[in-house]
Tab-separated table of C-alpha atoms and ligand atoms in Angstrom:
chain	number	residue	atom	x	y	z
A	1099	MET	CA	19.658	-166.802	-190.711
A	1100	THR	CA	17.581	-163.783	-191.604
A	1101	THR	CA	14.868	-162.592	-189.237
A	1102	GLY	CA	11.144	-162.762	-189.868
A	1103	SER	CA	10.865	-158.998	-189.816
A	1104	TYR	CA	13.537	-158.704	-192.497
A	1105	GLU	CA	11.771	-161.275	-194.681
A	1106	ALA	CA	8.499	-159.360	-194.300
A	1107	ALA	CA	10.237	-156.095	-195.138
A	1108	LYS	CA	11.938	-157.681	-198.130
A	1109	SER	CA	8.615	-158.661	-199.630
A	1110	GLN	CA	7.051	-155.283	-198.858
A	1111	PHE	CA	9.885	-153.493	-200.666
A	1112	ALA	CA	9.672	-156.019	-203.493
A	1113	ASP	CA	6.064	-154.935	-203.998
A	1114	TRP	CA	7.477	-151.503	-204.815
A	1115	GLY	CA	10.057	-153.011	-207.139
A	1116	VAL	CA	12.903	-152.525	-204.659
A	1117	ASP	CA	15.452	-155.290	-204.094
A	1118	THR	CA	16.585	-155.154	-200.457
A	1119	GLU	CA	19.431	-157.582	-201.122
A	1120	ALA	CA	20.861	-155.182	-203.704
A	1121	THR	CA	20.515	-152.366	-201.165
A	1122	LEU	CA	22.375	-154.335	-198.508
A	1123	ALA	CA	25.116	-155.207	-200.976
A	1124	GLN	CA	25.502	-151.614	-202.134
A	1125	LEU	CA	25.430	-150.118	-198.648
A	1126	ALA	CA	28.359	-152.335	-197.716
A	1127	THR	CA	30.463	-150.720	-200.452
A	1128	ILE	CA	30.002	-147.093	-199.368
A	1129	PRO	CA	32.890	-145.924	-197.204
A	1130	ILE	CA	32.417	-143.011	-194.841
A	1131	SER	CA	35.510	-141.020	-193.949
A	1132	VAL	CA	35.352	-140.729	-190.177
A	1133	HIS	CA	36.991	-137.541	-188.886
A	1134	CYS	CA	39.713	-138.078	-186.299
A	1135	TRP	CA	39.054	-134.741	-184.639
A	1136	GLN	CA	35.783	-135.749	-182.949
A	1137	GLY	CA	37.871	-137.903	-180.593
A	1138	ASP	CA	39.875	-135.154	-178.947
A	1139	ASP	CA	38.035	-131.859	-179.520
A	1140	VAL	CA	40.307	-130.831	-182.451
A	1141	VAL	CA	43.360	-130.540	-180.203
A	1142	GLY	CA	45.821	-132.805	-182.034
A	1143	PHE	CA	49.164	-134.182	-180.891
A	1144	GLU	CA	51.700	-131.525	-181.625
A	1145	LYS	CA	53.873	-130.840	-178.643
A	1146	GLN	CA	53.808	-127.052	-178.894
A	1147	THR	CA	50.329	-125.754	-179.739
A	1148	GLY	CA	47.092	-125.006	-177.953
A	1149	THR	CA	43.478	-124.455	-178.901
A	1150	SER	CA	41.997	-124.725	-182.342
A	1151	GLY	CA	41.272	-121.062	-183.197
A	1152	GLY	CA	40.385	-120.103	-186.726
A	1153	GLY	CA	36.750	-119.651	-185.816
A	1154	ILE	CA	36.137	-123.301	-184.973
A	1155	GLN	CA	35.479	-124.519	-181.480
A	1156	ALA	CA	34.567	-127.691	-179.643
A	1157	THR	CA	32.448	-126.950	-176.601
A	1158	GLY	CA	32.009	-129.175	-173.572
A	1159	ASN	CA	34.135	-130.982	-171.051
A	1160	HIS	CA	32.850	-134.557	-171.066
A	1161	PRO	CA	35.363	-136.979	-169.557
A	1162	GLY	CA	37.329	-139.299	-171.817
A	1163	ARG	CA	39.067	-137.075	-174.359
A	1164	ALA	CA	41.805	-138.993	-176.178
A	1165	ARG	CA	45.141	-137.471	-175.181
A	1166	THR	CA	47.537	-139.567	-177.234
A	1167	PRO	CA	47.550	-141.200	-180.659
A	1168	ASP	CA	47.241	-144.613	-178.979
A	1169	GLU	CA	44.157	-143.521	-177.058
A	1170	LEU	CA	42.630	-142.038	-180.187
A	1171	ARG	CA	43.289	-145.225	-182.154
A	1172	ALA	CA	41.782	-147.346	-179.369
A	1173	ASP	CA	38.680	-145.137	-179.425
A	1174	LEU	CA	38.490	-145.412	-183.201
A	1175	ASP	CA	38.896	-149.201	-183.049
A	1176	PHE	CA	35.900	-149.278	-180.743
A	1177	ALA	CA	33.893	-146.903	-182.929
A	1178	TYR	CA	34.594	-148.829	-186.156
A	1179	ALA	CA	33.564	-152.058	-184.440
A	1180	HIS	CA	30.143	-150.479	-183.876
A	1181	ILE	CA	29.705	-148.981	-187.322
A	1182	PRO	CA	28.682	-151.553	-189.950
A	1183	GLY	CA	30.947	-151.871	-192.995
A	1184	THR	CA	34.490	-150.784	-193.822
A	1185	HIS	CA	35.258	-147.094	-193.639
A	1186	ARG	CA	38.116	-144.609	-193.752
A	1187	LEU	CA	39.870	-142.274	-191.340
A	1188	ASN	CA	40.147	-138.571	-192.077
A	1189	LEU	CA	43.327	-137.376	-190.398
A	1190	HIS	CA	44.504	-133.799	-189.823
A	1191	ALA	CA	48.184	-132.922	-190.038
A	1192	CYS	CA	48.182	-131.800	-186.386
A	1193	TYR	CA	47.575	-135.446	-185.427
A	1194	MET	CA	51.174	-136.390	-186.199
A	1195	ASP	CA	52.485	-139.266	-184.093
A	1196	THR	CA	56.115	-138.566	-183.274
A	1197	GLU	CA	58.484	-137.672	-180.469
A	1198	GLU	CA	59.971	-135.051	-182.764
A	1199	THR	CA	58.624	-131.506	-182.759
A	1200	PRO	CA	58.428	-130.542	-186.423
A	1201	ASP	CA	56.824	-127.212	-187.177
A	1202	ARG	CA	54.036	-127.296	-189.744
A	1203	ASP	CA	56.460	-126.501	-192.560
A	1204	GLU	CA	58.695	-129.407	-191.529
A	1205	ILE	CA	56.257	-132.322	-191.360
A	1206	GLU	CA	57.201	-135.501	-193.186
A	1207	TYR	CA	55.658	-138.821	-193.980
A	1208	HIS	CA	57.518	-140.582	-191.177
A	1209	HIS	CA	55.630	-138.486	-188.615
A	1210	PHE	CA	52.488	-140.340	-189.695
A	1211	THR	CA	53.647	-143.901	-190.336
A	1212	SER	CA	51.984	-145.257	-187.187
A	1213	TRP	CA	48.657	-144.125	-188.633
A	1214	VAL	CA	49.361	-145.820	-191.933
A	1215	ASP	CA	50.409	-149.062	-190.229
A	1216	TRP	CA	47.276	-149.003	-188.114
A	1217	ALA	CA	45.070	-148.281	-191.141
A	1218	LYS	CA	46.706	-151.129	-193.055
A	1219	ASP	CA	46.031	-153.539	-190.207
A	1220	LEU	CA	42.398	-152.451	-190.074
A	1221	GLY	CA	42.096	-152.563	-193.850
A	1222	ILE	CA	40.891	-148.981	-194.115
A	1223	GLY	CA	41.895	-146.002	-196.268
A	1224	LEU	CA	43.143	-142.653	-195.002
A	1225	ASP	CA	42.267	-139.110	-196.006
A	1226	PHE	CA	44.315	-136.132	-194.973
A	1227	ASN	CA	44.139	-132.389	-194.241
A	1228	PRO	CA	46.704	-129.653	-193.850
A	1229	THR	CA	46.135	-127.828	-190.537
A	1230	PHE	CA	46.015	-124.085	-191.120
A	1231	PHE	CA	44.817	-123.181	-187.602
A	1232	ALA	CA	45.936	-123.529	-183.974
A	1233	HIS	CA	49.326	-122.041	-184.699
A	1234	ALA	CA	51.061	-118.736	-183.900
A	1235	LYS	CA	51.385	-118.003	-187.619
A	1236	ALA	CA	47.588	-118.253	-187.962
A	1237	ASP	CA	46.748	-115.958	-185.058
A	1238	ASP	CA	45.622	-113.147	-187.380
A	1239	ASN	CA	43.129	-115.550	-188.980
A	1240	LEU	CA	45.125	-115.107	-192.156
A	1241	THR	CA	47.352	-117.825	-193.590
A	1242	LEU	CA	47.558	-118.361	-197.354
A	1243	SER	CA	46.208	-114.849	-197.936
A	1244	HIS	CA	48.346	-113.105	-195.306
A	1245	PRO	CA	49.959	-109.856	-196.531
A	1246	ASP	CA	53.331	-111.074	-195.236
A	1247	GLN	CA	55.051	-113.168	-197.891
A	1248	GLY	CA	57.027	-115.055	-195.225
A	1249	ILE	CA	53.841	-116.210	-193.517
A	1250	ARG	CA	52.290	-117.197	-196.814
A	1251	ASP	CA	55.412	-119.158	-197.735
A	1252	PHE	CA	55.336	-120.966	-194.397
A	1253	TRP	CA	51.778	-122.133	-195.033
A	1254	ILE	CA	52.444	-122.932	-198.683
A	1255	GLU	CA	55.249	-125.237	-197.582
A	1256	HIS	CA	52.880	-126.869	-195.092
A	1257	GLY	CA	50.299	-127.431	-197.806
A	1258	ARG	CA	52.884	-128.859	-200.209
A	1259	ARG	CA	54.122	-131.307	-197.634
A	1260	THR	CA	50.632	-132.551	-196.798
A	1261	ARG	CA	50.100	-133.420	-200.459
A	1262	GLU	CA	53.300	-135.473	-200.506
A	1263	ILE	CA	52.348	-137.213	-197.271
A	1264	ALA	CA	48.794	-137.882	-198.468
A	1265	ALA	CA	50.073	-139.319	-201.748
A	1266	ARG	CA	52.353	-141.718	-199.895
A	1267	MET	CA	49.493	-142.730	-197.626
A	1268	GLY	CA	47.365	-143.393	-200.680
A	1269	GLU	CA	50.138	-145.379	-202.328
A	1270	LYS	CA	50.827	-147.515	-199.244
A	1271	LEU	CA	47.152	-148.235	-198.645
A	1272	GLY	CA	46.226	-148.700	-202.295
A	1273	SER	CA	43.463	-146.108	-202.100
A	1274	ALA	CA	43.672	-142.422	-203.032
A	1275	ALA	CA	43.799	-140.096	-200.034
A	1276	VAL	CA	41.705	-136.966	-200.380
A	1277	ASN	CA	43.812	-134.040	-199.142
A	1278	ASN	CA	41.379	-131.283	-198.209
A	1279	ILE	CA	42.452	-127.661	-197.911
A	1280	TRP	CA	40.474	-125.460	-195.561
A	1281	VAL	CA	41.922	-122.160	-194.377
A	1282	PRO	CA	40.327	-119.913	-191.762
A	1283	ASP	CA	41.291	-116.716	-193.588
A	1284	GLY	CA	38.914	-113.858	-193.070
A	1285	TYR	CA	38.124	-110.654	-191.244
A	1286	LYS	CA	36.148	-109.804	-188.151
A	1287	ASP	CA	35.215	-106.464	-189.625
A	1288	ILE	CA	34.532	-105.188	-193.103
A	1289	PRO	CA	37.584	-105.203	-195.367
A	1290	VAL	CA	38.200	-102.622	-198.060
A	1291	ASP	CA	40.123	-104.777	-200.520
A	1292	ARG	CA	38.563	-108.184	-200.842
A	1293	LEU	CA	40.034	-108.790	-204.263
A	1294	LYS	CA	43.629	-108.392	-203.106
A	1295	GLU	CA	43.091	-111.053	-200.430
A	1296	ARG	CA	41.496	-113.423	-202.881
A	1297	LEU	CA	44.250	-112.954	-205.410
A	1298	ARG	CA	46.769	-113.850	-202.713
A	1299	LEU	CA	44.798	-116.927	-201.656
A	1300	GLU	CA	44.593	-118.050	-205.262
A	1301	ALA	CA	48.320	-117.558	-205.858
A	1302	SER	CA	49.152	-119.499	-202.683
A	1303	LEU	CA	46.849	-122.362	-203.644
A	1304	ASP	CA	48.427	-122.448	-207.089
A	1305	ALA	CA	51.848	-122.733	-205.476
A	1306	ILE	CA	50.692	-125.583	-203.231
A	1307	LEU	CA	49.056	-127.456	-206.085
A	1308	ALA	CA	51.834	-126.873	-208.627
A	1309	THR	CA	53.204	-130.422	-208.491
A	1310	PRO	CA	50.953	-132.956	-210.184
A	1311	PHE	CA	50.263	-136.214	-208.371
A	1312	ASP	CA	48.820	-139.489	-209.542
A	1313	LYS	CA	45.078	-139.387	-208.843
A	1314	SER	CA	45.164	-143.001	-207.799
A	1315	GLN	CA	47.238	-141.863	-204.805
A	1316	MET	CA	46.005	-138.402	-203.856
A	1317	LEU	CA	43.124	-136.091	-204.703
A	1318	ASP	CA	43.169	-132.373	-203.917
A	1319	ALA	CA	40.019	-130.890	-202.426
A	1320	VAL	CA	39.172	-127.310	-201.423
A	1321	GLU	CA	36.619	-126.322	-198.776
A	1322	SER	CA	34.703	-123.053	-198.695
A	1323	LYS	CA	33.044	-121.377	-195.730
A	1324	LEU	CA	30.610	-118.586	-195.043
A	1325	PHE	CA	31.915	-117.219	-191.739
A	1326	GLY	CA	33.420	-118.243	-188.436
A	1327	ILE	CA	33.513	-116.856	-184.908
A	1328	GLY	CA	35.808	-113.840	-185.077
A	1329	VAL	CA	35.649	-113.944	-188.871
A	1330	GLU	CA	32.172	-112.548	-189.322
A	1331	ALA	CA	32.568	-109.923	-192.028
A	1332	CYS	CA	34.412	-111.740	-194.775
A	1333	THR	CA	35.740	-115.204	-195.483
A	1334	ILE	CA	38.365	-115.085	-198.210
A	1335	GLY	CA	37.715	-118.677	-199.308
A	1336	SER	CA	34.003	-118.227	-199.927
A	1337	HIS	CA	31.786	-120.643	-201.820
A	1338	GLU	CA	32.029	-118.661	-205.058
A	1339	PHE	CA	35.806	-118.441	-204.689
A	1340	TYR	CA	36.271	-122.197	-204.360
A	1341	LEU	CA	33.548	-123.219	-206.766
A	1342	GLY	CA	35.319	-121.236	-209.449
A	1343	TYR	CA	38.716	-122.428	-208.327
A	1344	ALA	CA	37.741	-126.111	-208.322
A	1345	ILE	CA	36.192	-125.828	-211.760
A	1346	ARG	CA	39.177	-124.033	-213.269
A	1347	LYS	CA	41.857	-126.165	-211.611
A	1348	GLY	CA	40.109	-129.514	-211.654
A	1349	THR	CA	40.155	-130.143	-207.905
A	1350	VAL	CA	37.538	-131.876	-205.816
A	1351	LEU	CA	35.043	-129.417	-204.289
A	1352	CYS	CA	34.236	-129.840	-200.612
A	1353	LEU	CA	30.773	-128.836	-199.420
A	1354	ASP	CA	30.487	-128.602	-195.638
A	1355	MET	CA	26.862	-128.547	-194.508
A	1356	GLY	CA	27.660	-125.928	-191.864
A	1357	HIS	CA	29.253	-123.520	-194.297
A	1358	PHE	CA	26.204	-121.912	-195.857
A	1359	HIS	CA	23.391	-119.659	-194.731
A	1360	PRO	CA	21.250	-121.628	-192.249
A	1361	THR	CA	18.213	-121.858	-194.527
A	1362	GLU	CA	20.124	-122.992	-197.610
A	1363	ASN	CA	19.533	-126.558	-198.737
A	1364	VAL	CA	23.011	-127.992	-199.198
A	1365	ALA	CA	21.596	-131.174	-200.773
A	1366	ASP	CA	20.214	-129.029	-203.578
A	1367	LYS	CA	23.749	-127.984	-204.498
A	1368	LEU	CA	24.988	-131.479	-205.354
A	1369	SER	CA	23.348	-131.854	-208.742
A	1370	SER	CA	24.359	-128.350	-209.768
A	1371	VAL	CA	28.017	-128.608	-208.847
A	1372	SER	CA	28.163	-132.135	-210.293
A	1373	LEU	CA	27.757	-130.558	-213.720
A	1374	SER	CA	30.971	-128.599	-213.280
A	1375	VAL	CA	33.303	-130.621	-211.061
A	1376	ASP	CA	34.247	-134.277	-211.443
A	1377	GLU	CA	34.271	-135.153	-207.787
A	1378	ILE	CA	32.698	-133.829	-204.610
A	1379	LEU	CA	33.789	-134.124	-200.996
A	1380	LEU	CA	31.132	-133.765	-198.337
A	1381	HIS	CA	31.623	-132.644	-194.782
A	1382	VAL	CA	28.354	-133.897	-193.418
A	1383	SER	CA	27.530	-131.874	-190.356
A	1384	ARG	CA	24.665	-130.256	-188.451
A	1385	PRO	CA	24.792	-126.528	-187.965
A	1386	MET	CA	22.495	-125.069	-185.351
A	1387	ARG	CA	22.141	-121.308	-185.910
A	1388	TRP	CA	25.805	-121.247	-186.978
A	1389	ASP	CA	28.515	-123.723	-188.015
A	1390	SER	CA	28.164	-125.410	-184.644
A	1391	ASP	CA	29.154	-128.905	-185.815
A	1392	HIS	CA	26.566	-130.909	-183.886
A	1393	VAL	CA	26.446	-134.686	-184.286
A	1394	ILE	CA	24.257	-135.422	-187.297
A	1395	LEU	CA	20.760	-136.723	-186.698
A	1396	LEU	CA	18.700	-138.859	-189.016
A	1397	ASN	CA	16.824	-135.699	-189.954
A	1398	ASP	CA	15.464	-134.211	-193.157
A	1399	ASP	CA	18.740	-132.509	-194.083
A	1400	ILE	CA	20.704	-135.753	-193.957
A	1401	LEU	CA	17.964	-137.759	-195.660
A	1402	ALA	CA	17.840	-135.173	-198.442
A	1403	MET	CA	21.598	-135.339	-198.859
A	1404	ALA	CA	21.532	-139.130	-199.132
A	1405	GLN	CA	18.605	-139.057	-201.529
A	1406	GLU	CA	20.365	-136.609	-203.837
A	1407	LEU	CA	23.464	-138.819	-203.861
A	1408	VAL	CA	21.421	-141.877	-204.739
A	1409	PHE	CA	18.812	-140.421	-207.081
A	1410	GLY	CA	21.417	-138.311	-208.891
A	1411	ASP	CA	23.738	-141.317	-209.198
A	1412	LEU	CA	26.505	-139.351	-207.506
A	1413	LEU	CA	27.824	-141.933	-205.064
A	1414	GLY	CA	30.593	-142.958	-207.448
A	1415	ARG	CA	32.100	-139.483	-207.490
A	1416	THR	CA	31.327	-138.228	-204.011
A	1417	HIS	CA	33.589	-138.759	-201.019
A	1418	ILE	CA	31.462	-138.773	-197.909
A	1419	GLY	CA	33.327	-137.191	-195.028
A	1420	LEU	CA	32.004	-136.129	-191.644
A	1421	ASP	CA	32.677	-132.969	-189.697
A	1422	TRP	CA	31.350	-132.423	-186.215
A	1423	PHE	CA	32.843	-132.246	-182.766
A	1424	ASP	CA	30.715	-132.362	-179.654
A	1425	ALA	CA	32.560	-132.459	-176.344
A	1426	THR	CA	29.434	-132.523	-174.168
A	1427	ILE	CA	28.724	-136.215	-174.766
A	1428	SER	CA	30.711	-139.414	-175.070
A	1429	ARG	CA	33.079	-138.745	-177.965
A	1430	THR	CA	33.036	-142.345	-179.127
A	1431	ALA	CA	29.240	-142.403	-179.009
A	1432	ALA	CA	29.242	-139.173	-181.053
A	1433	TRP	CA	31.226	-140.929	-183.792
A	1434	VAL	CA	29.107	-144.059	-183.743
A	1435	ILE	CA	25.716	-142.329	-183.622
A	1436	GLY	CA	26.497	-139.825	-186.352
A	1437	THR	CA	28.250	-142.201	-188.736
A	1438	ARG	CA	25.447	-144.715	-188.412
A	1439	ASN	CA	22.956	-141.958	-189.126
A	1440	MET	CA	24.739	-141.171	-192.381
A	1441	GLN	CA	24.539	-144.851	-193.279
A	1442	LYS	CA	20.902	-145.094	-192.235
A	1443	ALA	CA	20.107	-142.151	-194.495
A	1444	LEU	CA	21.884	-143.871	-197.380
A	1445	CYS	CA	20.065	-147.112	-196.607
A	1446	ARG	CA	16.716	-145.332	-196.785
A	1447	ALA	CA	17.619	-143.540	-199.988
A	1448	LEU	CA	18.698	-146.804	-201.610
A	1449	LEU	CA	15.397	-148.378	-200.583
A	1450	MET	CA	13.271	-145.699	-202.216
A	1451	PRO	CA	11.402	-146.764	-205.363
A	1452	GLN	CA	12.831	-144.179	-207.730
A	1453	GLN	CA	10.870	-145.224	-210.776
A	1454	PRO	CA	7.317	-144.279	-209.681
A	1455	LEU	CA	8.539	-141.115	-207.980
A	1456	LYS	CA	10.418	-139.889	-211.013
A	1457	ALA	CA	7.592	-140.930	-213.339
A	1458	ALA	CA	5.049	-138.906	-211.362
A	1459	GLU	CA	7.299	-135.876	-211.495
A	1460	GLU	CA	7.931	-136.240	-215.221
A	1461	ALA	CA	4.168	-136.399	-215.747
A	1462	LEU	CA	3.769	-133.235	-213.646
A	1463	ASP	CA	1.567	-135.294	-211.363
A	1464	PHE	CA	2.586	-133.580	-208.168
A	1465	THR	CA	-0.295	-135.048	-206.207
A	1466	THR	CA	0.980	-138.557	-206.823
A	1467	ARG	CA	4.534	-137.481	-206.099
A	1468	LEU	CA	3.423	-136.125	-202.720
A	1469	LEU	CA	1.266	-139.148	-201.998
A	1470	LEU	CA	4.193	-141.424	-202.744
A	1471	THR	CA	6.794	-139.554	-200.729
A	1472	GLU	CA	4.466	-139.573	-197.725
A	1473	GLU	CA	3.205	-143.155	-198.034
A	1474	LEU	CA	6.727	-144.430	-198.529
A	1475	LYS	CA	7.687	-143.082	-195.120
A	1476	ASP	CA	5.762	-146.019	-193.648
A	1477	LEU	CA	7.921	-148.663	-195.290
A	1478	PRO	CA	9.911	-150.867	-192.865
A	1479	PHE	CA	13.330	-149.289	-193.387
A	1480	SER	CA	14.405	-150.178	-189.864
A	1481	ALA	CA	14.105	-153.937	-190.506
A	1482	VAL	CA	16.513	-153.644	-193.425
A	1483	TRP	CA	18.945	-151.557	-191.380
A	1484	ALA	CA	18.791	-154.076	-188.531
A	1485	GLU	CA	19.524	-156.855	-191.014
A	1486	PHE	CA	22.517	-154.902	-192.335
A	1487	CYS	CA	23.880	-154.539	-188.804
A	1488	ARG	CA	23.256	-158.224	-188.109
A	1489	ARG	CA	25.167	-159.287	-191.212
A	1490	MET	CA	27.979	-156.895	-190.383
A	1491	ASP	CA	28.049	-158.182	-186.827
A	1492	VAL	CA	27.431	-154.877	-185.064
A	1493	PRO	CA	24.824	-154.384	-182.351
A	1494	VAL	CA	21.631	-152.336	-182.500
A	1495	GLY	CA	19.285	-151.008	-179.819
A	1496	ALA	CA	19.844	-151.984	-176.204
A	1497	ALA	CA	23.034	-153.936	-176.998
A	1498	LEU	CA	24.498	-150.901	-178.771
A	1499	ILE	CA	23.605	-148.608	-175.876
A	1500	SER	CA	25.179	-150.933	-173.364
A	1501	ASP	CA	28.417	-151.221	-175.408
A	1502	LEU	CA	28.647	-147.446	-175.795
A	1503	ASN	CA	28.076	-146.877	-172.099
A	1504	ALA	CA	30.599	-149.517	-171.074
A	1505	TYR	CA	33.267	-148.039	-173.337
A	1506	GLN	CA	32.610	-144.523	-172.103
A	1507	ALA	CA	32.904	-145.749	-168.509
A	1508	SER	CA	36.259	-147.329	-169.389
A	1509	VAL	CA	37.718	-144.038	-170.655
A	1510	ALA	CA	36.052	-141.647	-168.190
A	1511	SER	CA	39.022	-141.583	-165.823
A	1512	ARG	CA	41.333	-140.070	-168.422
A	1513	GLY	CA	42.601	-136.795	-167.040
B	2299	RNT	C1	36.048	-125.603	-190.415
B	2299	RNT	C2	35.975	-126.645	-191.460
B	2299	RNT	C3	37.036	-127.697	-191.411
B	2299	RNT	C4	37.335	-128.158	-189.999
B	2299	RNT	C5	38.295	-129.317	-189.942
B	2299	RNT	C6	38.794	-129.571	-188.563
B	2299	RNT	O1	34.936	-124.800	-190.372
B	2299	RNT	O2	34.722	-127.236	-191.450
B	2299	RNT	O3	36.690	-128.750	-192.227
B	2299	RNT	O4	36.187	-128.489	-189.298
B	2299	RNT	O5	39.304	-129.118	-190.845
B	2300	ZN	ZN1	34.456	-128.934	-192.747
């Protein structure tokens, strides 16, 4: 039984020519790839390594960090049960689940089968990432572009293996796994031969990507960055580097919202890059002064991102992934709040009457365009979102808060 407020909202949107039932149906088909690393502060489950490094850092010491794959899966089960719809898990290679101690160049599919079994039971897809940080061979903040051939070869082998593992995950789950390459490579201070480094990164990527895979099983993505802590002067894998690389090699291009200058509008990039690459991967995030990876809010940046995806008809070729890690609040709440915000932004974008907005713009009637964008902010989006949650059997408001608090209390005693 629908609620009165939903029925009222439905008719209000209908007045604008918007079908809320179509919105609800479409929203249910948009998977978000939830990042495993929010659950444990990007530590992972290798037996021999320590902190993340590579210029990325989770800050905070809130109780409840998942210490084992079972704890992380339990936390994810809880999070998914509070996020409407069916989603995906974005797994990093350092989250292997095994009693063995393979080095990064020795990882195999069987080190990840528990994740695949779990995903199959839940009915979700997996995405994957090689882990080029938190390792002795990455301590110089150079991996695929390292001057030492032996170090490059080590990381090339790691990258190759992740593609094989991702392809098997995709095959087993019947849904292509996006395997996203991000390397921390860069310099704290000003280099004198940027080209040499970039040539080495390109050659290493070519070696990793040499074997073709069926796109129904695995998709290669590459992720650029502007700078990281300790890598202030130069990032080898810059935006221009990877934009060109993705176009020339036909890979997916990953745009992380924290990987640009703080005043750049990352949403504005979607339409442009969509002309040159077939598919886009997003790392939706919230940088604050730097790539700080705060939990995303339902703010203008996220709304703009969702609106570009919807108005530009890009949902069919964009993989929506998330990338933040806040250790100062409940980690499960951080997943639930942020993922729901991405969905809320998509819900709002889908509910926007595109026709009158686009018509005003085409007619150069910028007054009407502005009037519309501002008047439309008063539409009852929240009633449609609440209806979506009701149909998907997940709580909103006070019930959501009480579930999140109860779960956090249940994990707070973890050491
Ligand atoms: C780092 C990149 C990268 C990582 C994850 C853990 O700046 O954003 O995507 O956050 O691989
Ligand atoms: Zn990222």
